[in-house]
XYZ file of C-alpha atoms in Angstrom:
606
model
C 27.246 16.027 262.525
C 25.873 12.520 262.181
C 22.230 11.811 261.660
C 20.699 9.210 263.911
C 17.592 9.066 261.701
C 19.431 7.613 258.708
C 16.919 4.784 258.601
C 15.642 3.902 255.150
C 12.954 6.312 254.005
C 10.251 4.690 251.833
C 9.943 6.507 248.507
C 6.261 7.303 249.079
C 7.351 9.519 252.007
C 9.733 11.606 249.816
C 8.810 14.695 247.811
C 11.363 16.425 245.550
C 10.485 19.863 244.216
C 11.993 23.090 242.939
C 10.774 26.678 243.216
C 10.603 28.567 239.912
C 9.775 32.217 239.346
C 10.841 35.438 237.661
C 13.538 37.520 239.392
C 12.278 39.203 242.593
C 8.990 37.316 242.821
C 10.020 35.807 246.157
C 11.605 32.362 245.558
C 14.396 32.706 248.106
C 12.067 34.243 250.714
C 9.606 31.358 250.279
C 12.505 28.892 250.690
C 13.445 30.682 253.962
C 9.850 30.355 255.269
C 9.655 26.643 254.382
C 12.954 26.006 256.200
C 11.593 27.874 259.223
C 8.136 26.287 259.194
C 9.564 22.742 259.178
C 11.866 23.552 262.112
C 14.970 22.698 260.057
C 16.771 25.659 261.595
C 16.001 27.581 264.772
C 15.075 31.275 264.576
C 18.546 32.090 265.925
C 20.255 30.290 263.010
C 17.971 31.798 260.345
C 19.002 34.706 258.175
C 17.362 36.199 255.092
C 18.073 34.602 251.700
C 19.574 31.694 253.619
C 20.398 29.634 250.535
C 22.099 32.534 248.710
C 25.522 32.108 250.247
C 27.691 34.230 247.910
C 28.160 37.894 248.909
C 27.312 38.961 245.403
C 23.991 37.035 245.518
C 23.006 38.706 248.767
C 24.055 42.138 247.554
C 22.290 42.014 244.189
C 19.350 40.094 245.690
C 19.574 37.399 243.002
C 20.181 33.659 243.057
C 23.106 32.529 240.900
C 23.713 28.930 241.998
C 20.818 26.520 242.521
C 20.918 25.356 246.169
C 19.356 22.337 247.842
C 18.096 21.679 251.341
C 16.383 18.678 252.965
C 13.364 19.378 255.184
C 11.405 17.042 257.463
C 7.711 17.816 257.688
C 5.065 16.224 259.885
C 1.876 16.463 257.854
C -1.666 16.792 259.190
C -2.240 13.085 258.459
C 0.396 12.310 261.136
C 3.011 10.978 258.681
C 6.534 12.463 258.492
C 7.708 13.349 254.999
C 11.180 14.144 253.652
C 11.039 17.204 251.352
C 14.030 17.954 249.115
C 13.852 21.571 247.963
C 15.942 23.111 245.172
C 15.899 26.932 245.016
C 16.689 27.921 241.418
C 17.918 31.171 239.821
C 15.390 33.292 237.906
C 17.772 35.095 235.572
C 18.051 34.063 231.927
C 21.874 33.736 232.091
C 21.567 30.979 234.667
C 18.835 29.035 232.869
C 21.131 26.010 232.612
C 21.148 25.836 236.431
C 17.340 25.716 236.285
C 17.215 22.962 233.649
C 19.611 20.807 235.691
C 17.574 21.231 238.845
C 14.371 20.327 237.005
C 15.724 16.915 236.025
C 16.470 16.047 239.648
C 12.926 16.606 240.964
C 9.314 15.610 240.171
C 7.385 18.796 240.872
C 7.615 22.588 240.958
C 6.120 25.451 242.906
C 5.421 28.208 240.399
C 5.689 31.472 242.345
C 4.012 34.508 240.747
C 3.940 37.972 242.278
C 0.223 38.788 242.799
C 0.833 42.476 242.046
C 3.003 42.071 238.920
C 1.654 38.915 237.326
C 3.371 36.632 234.819
C 6.747 37.897 233.536
C 9.032 36.716 230.712
C 11.226 34.503 232.850
C 8.225 33.045 234.668
C 7.307 31.705 231.235
C 10.791 30.470 230.350
C 11.233 28.641 233.661
C 7.739 27.141 233.769
C 8.193 25.787 230.218
C 11.362 24.048 231.411
C 9.300 22.497 234.227
C 6.612 21.378 231.742
C 9.328 19.888 229.478
C 10.638 17.936 232.470
C 7.083 16.550 232.970
C 6.572 18.200 236.354
C 3.446 18.484 238.435
C 3.118 22.259 238.945
C 1.513 24.013 241.924
C 0.815 27.732 241.254
C 1.543 29.957 244.282
C 0.489 33.631 244.369
C 2.968 35.552 246.518
C 2.878 39.090 248.030
C -0.873 38.761 248.575
C -0.672 41.314 251.415
C 0.435 44.163 249.105
C -2.211 46.832 248.430
C -1.593 46.396 244.663
C -2.188 42.624 244.726
C -4.815 41.366 242.259
C -4.981 37.588 242.782
C -8.020 37.020 240.537
C -6.450 38.879 237.588
C -3.156 36.972 238.021
C -4.980 33.621 238.245
C -6.631 34.407 234.941
C -3.280 35.472 233.481
C -1.608 32.177 234.504
C -4.392 30.271 232.745
C -4.321 32.472 229.606
C -0.565 32.903 229.147
C 0.851 29.637 230.505
C -2.179 27.417 230.047
C -2.189 25.632 233.422
C -5.151 25.436 235.811
C -4.789 28.108 238.505
C -8.165 27.651 240.235
C -6.422 26.014 243.210
C -3.490 28.429 243.308
C -2.343 29.009 246.909
C -2.358 32.599 248.162
C 0.616 33.408 250.403
C 2.879 36.138 251.700
C 6.375 34.670 251.932
C 7.542 37.709 253.885
C 5.011 37.432 256.718
C 4.576 33.635 256.556
C 0.873 33.804 255.624
C -0.305 30.614 253.860
C 2.960 28.661 254.322
C 1.229 25.638 256.016
C -1.048 25.345 252.940
C 2.033 25.216 250.692
C 3.543 22.370 252.748
C 0.293 20.379 252.656
C 0.010 20.918 248.890
C 3.595 19.665 248.377
C 2.793 16.474 250.291
C -0.614 15.784 248.716
C -0.387 17.254 245.207
C 3.147 16.395 244.127
C 4.030 12.830 243.056
C 6.436 10.637 245.023
C 9.652 9.557 243.252
C 9.861 6.042 241.815
C 12.882 3.743 242.009
C 13.982 0.185 242.735
C 16.269 -0.226 245.716
C 17.420 -3.702 244.639
C 18.423 -2.677 241.101
C 22.063 -1.705 240.306
C 22.969 1.833 241.445
C 21.873 4.577 239.053
C 22.429 8.119 240.340
C 22.549 11.428 238.501
C 25.316 13.956 239.113
C 23.257 17.162 239.486
C 25.966 19.647 240.480
C 29.475 19.863 241.886
C 31.496 22.573 243.600
C 34.899 22.931 245.170
C 35.328 23.145 248.923
C 38.819 24.081 250.192
C 38.547 21.510 253.029
C 36.656 18.619 251.407
C 37.817 18.840 247.789
C 35.073 18.395 245.204
C 31.593 17.970 246.683
C 29.078 16.252 244.379
C 25.300 16.675 244.566
C 23.548 13.446 243.502
C 19.983 12.285 242.950
C 19.518 8.530 243.394
C 17.180 6.870 240.866
C 17.790 3.158 241.595
C 19.914 1.191 244.055
C 21.669 2.441 247.183
C 24.796 4.523 247.691
C 26.777 4.141 250.936
C 30.083 5.261 252.392
C 33.013 3.100 251.244
C 31.360 2.075 247.930
C 33.523 1.986 244.779
C 31.710 4.127 242.210
C 32.209 4.728 238.508
C 31.354 7.844 236.448
C 29.848 6.452 233.240
C 30.842 9.364 230.935
C 34.456 9.724 232.021
C 35.031 6.127 233.146
C 36.780 7.371 236.317
C 36.408 5.337 239.537
C 36.459 6.606 243.129
C 35.836 5.394 246.669
C 33.066 7.303 248.483
C 34.505 8.973 251.627
C 31.327 10.558 252.896
C 27.591 10.454 252.230
C 25.524 13.339 253.606
C 22.589 15.604 252.939
C 22.175 19.358 253.379
C 20.106 20.985 256.087
C 21.792 23.455 254.861
C 24.890 22.337 256.818
C 26.120 18.883 255.792
C 24.745 16.082 257.982
C 26.201 12.593 257.596
C 23.803 9.883 256.431
C 24.525 6.158 256.476
C 23.399 5.790 252.866
C 21.091 7.284 250.241
C 18.293 5.308 248.580
C 15.915 5.776 245.614
C 14.382 9.252 245.335
C 16.837 10.836 247.771
C 19.032 13.844 247.021
C 22.310 14.194 248.901
C 26.000 14.948 248.580
C 29.056 12.723 248.413
C 32.800 13.365 248.584
C 35.263 10.908 247.075
C 38.723 12.569 247.042
C 37.996 14.095 243.612
C 40.607 16.757 242.864
C 38.988 18.959 240.213
C 35.447 19.978 239.345
C 36.374 19.287 235.694
C 36.534 15.562 236.574
C 32.822 15.597 237.441
C 30.614 16.187 234.422
C 27.221 17.541 235.336
C 24.526 15.152 234.075
C 26.823 12.123 234.303
C 25.441 8.830 235.654
C 27.104 7.331 238.731
C 26.990 3.570 239.239
C 28.845 0.892 241.245
C 32.157 -0.228 239.768
C 31.367 -3.966 240.095
C 27.595 -4.059 239.549
C 26.921 -1.493 236.847
C 23.581 -0.279 235.568
C 22.821 -1.221 231.947
C 21.990 2.202 230.487
C 23.034 5.680 231.681
C 20.482 8.442 232.366
C 19.839 10.858 229.473
C 21.992 13.626 231.073
C 21.961 17.318 230.172
C 23.052 19.534 227.380
C 26.419 21.022 228.436
C 26.375 24.779 229.101
C 27.728 26.518 225.976
C 29.281 29.992 226.345
C 27.622 32.561 224.081
C 29.438 35.802 224.967
C 33.208 36.262 224.831
C 35.381 39.084 226.074
C 38.995 39.717 227.029
C 39.992 40.218 230.673
C 43.322 41.994 231.167
C 45.003 43.194 234.379
C 45.402 46.998 234.572
C 48.931 46.402 235.857
C 50.610 43.752 233.687
C 52.592 42.551 236.732
C 49.281 41.125 238.084
C 48.971 38.617 235.210
C 50.003 35.592 237.327
C 47.510 36.597 240.050
C 44.770 36.792 237.405
C 45.733 33.346 236.077
C 45.483 31.708 239.522
C 42.210 33.565 240.324
C 40.619 32.332 237.066
C 41.741 28.745 237.785
C 40.175 28.914 241.267
C 36.893 30.335 239.922
C 36.713 27.614 237.268
C 36.771 25.049 240.078
C 33.322 26.271 241.092
C 31.901 27.326 237.749
C 32.449 24.851 234.934
C 30.339 26.977 232.550
C 32.985 29.700 232.450
C 35.862 29.085 230.007
C 39.151 30.973 229.621
C 42.214 30.788 227.411
C 45.289 33.005 227.246
C 45.593 35.787 224.682
C 47.841 38.771 224.058
C 46.910 42.221 222.848
C 49.276 44.865 221.475
C 47.431 47.537 223.449
C 46.744 45.702 226.698
C 49.485 43.059 227.071
C 48.783 39.541 228.402
C 45.303 38.481 229.466
C 42.558 35.889 228.944
C 39.791 35.417 226.409
C 36.836 34.279 228.495
C 33.487 32.733 227.539
C 30.259 33.387 229.479
C 26.591 32.370 229.337
C 25.435 35.979 229.052
C 26.168 39.517 230.194
C 25.016 39.052 233.797
C 27.271 35.991 234.047
C 30.136 38.151 232.699
C 29.433 40.874 235.278
C 29.203 38.370 238.127
C 32.520 36.680 237.198
C 34.243 40.048 236.794
C 32.904 41.285 240.141
C 34.031 38.096 241.857
C 37.536 38.340 240.365
C 37.847 41.974 241.444
C 36.436 41.384 244.916
C 37.523 37.974 246.016
C 41.000 38.206 244.491
C 41.587 41.963 244.741
C 42.360 42.528 241.042
C 41.945 45.603 238.826
C 40.707 44.462 235.413
C 40.037 45.878 231.963
C 37.190 44.198 230.070
C 37.217 44.426 226.282
C 34.061 44.645 224.172
C 31.851 41.555 224.573
C 31.471 39.652 221.303
C 29.676 36.510 220.222
C 30.902 33.510 218.190
C 30.686 34.114 214.447
C 31.058 31.366 211.863
C 33.350 32.466 209.054
C 33.076 30.386 205.866
C 36.203 30.742 203.753
C 36.448 30.513 199.954
C 38.271 27.158 200.239
C 35.149 25.618 201.850
C 36.464 25.517 205.458
C 34.659 27.105 208.418
C 36.296 28.734 211.429
C 34.666 29.954 214.636
C 35.611 33.544 215.334
C 35.701 34.471 219.041
C 37.721 37.671 218.725
C 37.116 40.187 215.896
C 40.885 40.921 215.840
C 41.469 37.369 214.472
C 39.260 37.891 211.411
C 40.951 36.491 208.263
C 41.593 38.673 205.204
C 38.198 39.528 203.561
C 39.580 38.229 200.224
C 39.478 34.679 201.640
C 36.015 35.010 203.218
C 32.990 33.672 201.364
C 30.329 34.615 203.946
C 29.818 35.088 207.693
C 27.017 33.720 209.881
C 25.972 35.173 213.232
C 23.940 33.644 216.092
C 20.250 34.634 216.287
C 17.957 34.518 219.307
C 14.234 34.310 219.921
C 13.465 37.048 222.426
C 10.218 37.205 224.432
C 9.407 40.628 225.868
C 6.436 41.335 228.163
C 5.660 45.040 228.348
C 2.784 47.325 229.457
C 0.794 48.595 226.498
C 1.887 52.259 226.734
C 5.569 51.380 226.125
C 4.938 48.971 223.242
C 5.842 51.496 220.500
C 9.243 52.226 222.081
C 10.013 48.513 222.412
C 9.084 47.796 218.782
C 11.306 50.678 217.642
C 14.211 49.427 219.782
C 13.921 45.906 218.319
C 13.617 47.319 214.779
C 16.778 49.415 215.329
C 18.602 46.275 216.426
C 17.812 44.470 213.134
C 14.995 42.466 214.710
C 12.239 40.568 212.878
C 8.855 40.461 214.629
C 7.488 36.926 214.994
C 4.446 37.399 217.229
C 2.465 39.953 219.216
C -0.286 38.910 221.653
C -2.000 40.471 224.650
C -2.428 39.212 228.197
C -4.691 41.752 229.846
C -3.117 45.216 229.525
C 0.302 43.793 228.729
C 1.693 42.926 225.336
C 3.846 39.882 224.715
C 6.196 40.482 221.777
C 8.344 37.756 220.252
C 11.279 38.890 218.101
C 14.032 37.204 216.142
C 17.161 39.264 216.931
C 20.902 38.977 216.241
C 22.685 38.104 219.499
C 25.496 40.605 218.921
C 22.962 43.478 218.963
C 21.547 42.266 222.279
C 24.782 41.451 223.987
C 26.055 44.899 224.799
C 23.424 47.286 226.129
C 20.065 46.030 224.844
C 18.820 45.101 228.320
C 19.731 48.540 229.728
C 18.057 50.312 226.804
C 14.942 48.146 227.176
C 14.691 48.973 230.877
C 15.167 52.693 230.234
C 12.569 53.017 227.424
C 9.983 51.120 229.506
C 10.876 52.752 232.870
C 11.844 49.318 234.183
C 8.468 47.645 233.480
C 9.498 45.304 230.648
C 10.761 41.798 231.251
C 12.941 39.987 228.769
C 13.991 36.410 228.119
C 15.758 34.768 225.196
C 16.958 31.478 223.798
C 19.469 30.914 221.017
C 17.845 29.571 217.857
C 20.775 29.056 215.475
C 22.991 30.793 212.928
C 22.053 32.941 209.957
C 24.088 34.534 207.182
C 24.298 38.340 207.138
C 26.406 41.133 205.663
C 28.910 41.519 208.505
C 32.257 43.284 208.436
C 35.077 43.892 210.884
C 35.502 47.526 211.868
C 39.045 48.387 212.977
C 39.981 51.514 214.894
C 43.333 53.143 214.050
C 44.944 55.637 216.408
C 47.889 57.495 214.830
C 47.767 54.963 211.954
C 48.221 52.015 214.360
C 45.312 49.499 214.642
C 44.070 49.038 218.246
C 42.991 45.383 218.433
C 41.070 45.797 221.711
C 38.623 48.154 219.951
C 37.963 45.990 216.863
C 34.279 45.013 216.550
C 32.026 43.138 214.126
C 29.236 45.316 212.701
C 26.561 45.082 210.048
C 27.716 46.815 206.867
C 24.619 49.054 206.725
C 25.320 50.413 210.205
C 29.119 50.470 210.055
C 29.461 54.143 209.141
C 27.168 55.312 211.938
C 28.930 53.101 214.516
C 32.379 54.151 213.244
C 31.546 57.850 213.450
C 30.153 57.515 216.977
C 33.238 55.546 218.068
C 35.840 58.020 216.754
C 33.922 60.998 218.180
C 33.894 59.339 221.564
C 37.602 58.475 221.407
C 38.398 62.088 220.491
C 36.915 63.135 223.849
C 38.626 60.331 225.770
C 42.220 60.418 224.473
C 44.205 63.350 225.924
C 46.101 65.791 223.678
C 49.755 65.040 222.887
C 52.493 67.284 221.486
C 51.547 66.179 217.967
C 48.343 65.761 215.991
C 46.640 62.383 216.407
C 44.319 61.094 213.681
C 41.654 58.597 214.874
C 40.114 56.542 212.094
C 37.504 53.803 211.740
C 38.216 51.478 208.849
C 36.650 48.492 207.106
C 39.477 46.632 205.381
C 41.515 49.371 203.675
C 38.631 51.878 203.466
C 38.446 54.669 206.040
C 34.779 55.307 206.959
C 35.164 57.960 209.693
C 37.926 60.214 210.993
C 38.531 62.707 213.777
C 41.784 64.518 214.611
C 43.016 65.445 218.081
C 44.881 68.735 217.740
C 48.393 69.030 219.139
C 49.337 70.711 222.369
C 51.430 73.689 221.323
C 54.412 75.028 223.189
C 55.058 78.733 222.652
C 58.580 78.574 221.165
C 58.568 82.267 220.308
C 58.190 83.409 223.909
C 61.909 84.245 224.194
C 61.772 86.565 221.120
C 60.995 90.160 221.797
C 61.231 92.765 219.113
C 63.654 92.113 216.259
C 62.997 90.697 212.822
C 59.904 88.531 212.074
C 62.164 85.957 210.332
C 63.566 84.865 213.724
C 60.074 83.851 214.873
C 59.329 82.189 211.547
C 62.538 80.166 211.771
C 61.639 78.900 215.257
C 58.105 77.951 214.154
C 59.449 76.080 211.088
C 61.852 74.188 213.354
C 58.963 73.288 215.705
C 56.873 72.109 212.751
C 59.686 69.809 211.554
C 60.123 68.442 215.067
C 56.367 67.703 215.356
C 56.410 65.940 211.985
C 59.233 63.696 213.192
C 57.490 63.178 216.563
C 54.299 62.226 214.770
C 56.185 59.462 212.943
C 57.778 58.013 216.050
C 55.612 59.259 218.910
C 53.568 56.751 220.965
C 49.991 57.595 221.822
C 49.031 56.825 225.413
C 45.409 55.646 225.502
C 43.968 55.774 229.040
C 42.289 52.573 230.326
C 38.869 54.232 230.785
C 38.860 55.041 227.070
C 38.581 51.331 226.193
C 35.543 50.769 228.350
C 33.769 54.073 227.693
C 34.311 53.976 223.932
C 32.421 50.694 223.777
C 29.455 51.881 225.866
C 27.641 53.189 222.851
C 24.084 54.321 222.830
C 22.017 52.805 220.052
């Protein structure tokens, strides 16, 4: 489609904004209503969660990728405004998507559920907006619910976040109540972008994704200058040059535009082959007339959780390799490198931004590429300082060097913010204490406590979120940011089955808790590994010291069944022969460990 209205839009008629909120407070529904109210799409073309276009987003009801759409709105003052909306994720694992979106716009709508109030990720996301120097408009959603308490929530926004909520707009995104007020507020309360059309081109690369028909599609925000089809552009970080094939904007389908000017957000294609060639946060300029200084850019997304992905059937390894390469085209924050495991064969060591990111990638690999996968225990990056003064980053506990050469180990720590109703506070404090947490702060906002803890990331990474939800009946909300590394007494716990170490079950644990973890692990494996014809010892060890042991008894064949009557020595002889055979079998026998055992053994409670 080509747009006939690709006339130059003056910057004072443009408003760029994002919608930020905690999960489930109604961001995507509000985006749907704004699209509908501005007539961008007809009722026939509308569907719920319009901007969530991945199956997994629609199914889980969460936003994973930030999405943009351009709206045209005729205000009450008779002027027509261009509104560029970015719908951002609310989940902590996708916070880097939020920070990128914030840099591309000048204002934010802060959506708070009028029945639930301010939650942990409301705080995290609004602080990102404040850092980006945004004008913030508070919006109270779900005002039509019987449990809605707008006055209490207004007060909470002022107390907890510290922004004026006296003019907060009351809406119901589901029914459309109050949507016209939101549009008027965007036009009159948010600032217009600034930029010089005659200066050299300076555009920020906000996002990129792979389209099977168009190649790499790049989302750009123009700061200065003009970008048109046929221009020769240069990426300032990578130094690569391209010719622009197409300039368009999203409504949400791509609509061709003649060119994009200051303050506008749109997409370009330029025959770029791989998403890796486009660095998010890079500055785009003209090849001939370059801008003097690049834009500040973003911090790159750094993986914090690592785990191994292996195909259940080793013949599927090549399929897994091509599926991972295709996924990386669309998600540059997900890293993978090949590894082999004695127990599981060939696979990949993958890095993720958090556990939800891990789950989403695994679900997409299993669904979109029809693969059966085994996931090993998630682990974080440890820094191992050796006695010779060198430091190595340890991604996989199985690669831990000999303890003789290790001086000390550092682990990543996080600052966790938990908002919880008062009656569950004791359980939450106990949970954080059990996970080696250090309390930093405890304040109240109405009847809810806000606890800030310093916690080790490896204690949080496995099942902390699930435990938190279960001890608070789902009422707690949780958000974290990584603060740095700290030395602690950490050891590698190996699991030996029939005297053979199983590398897929090796984990890093704190020395004080190693025995408890080891005992729980071997007890669980005893239930999960089936009996064989010989005894199987299962041991947990730290270095050469065994800290826990269980034995799976042998299946016994009745070798004396054919004896009836006669001398007892005949039976004894047969039993001795069986015993010798079992001893030999125990030396050479292979233990078959079922796949479920790997996953279930690692799902440990507390």
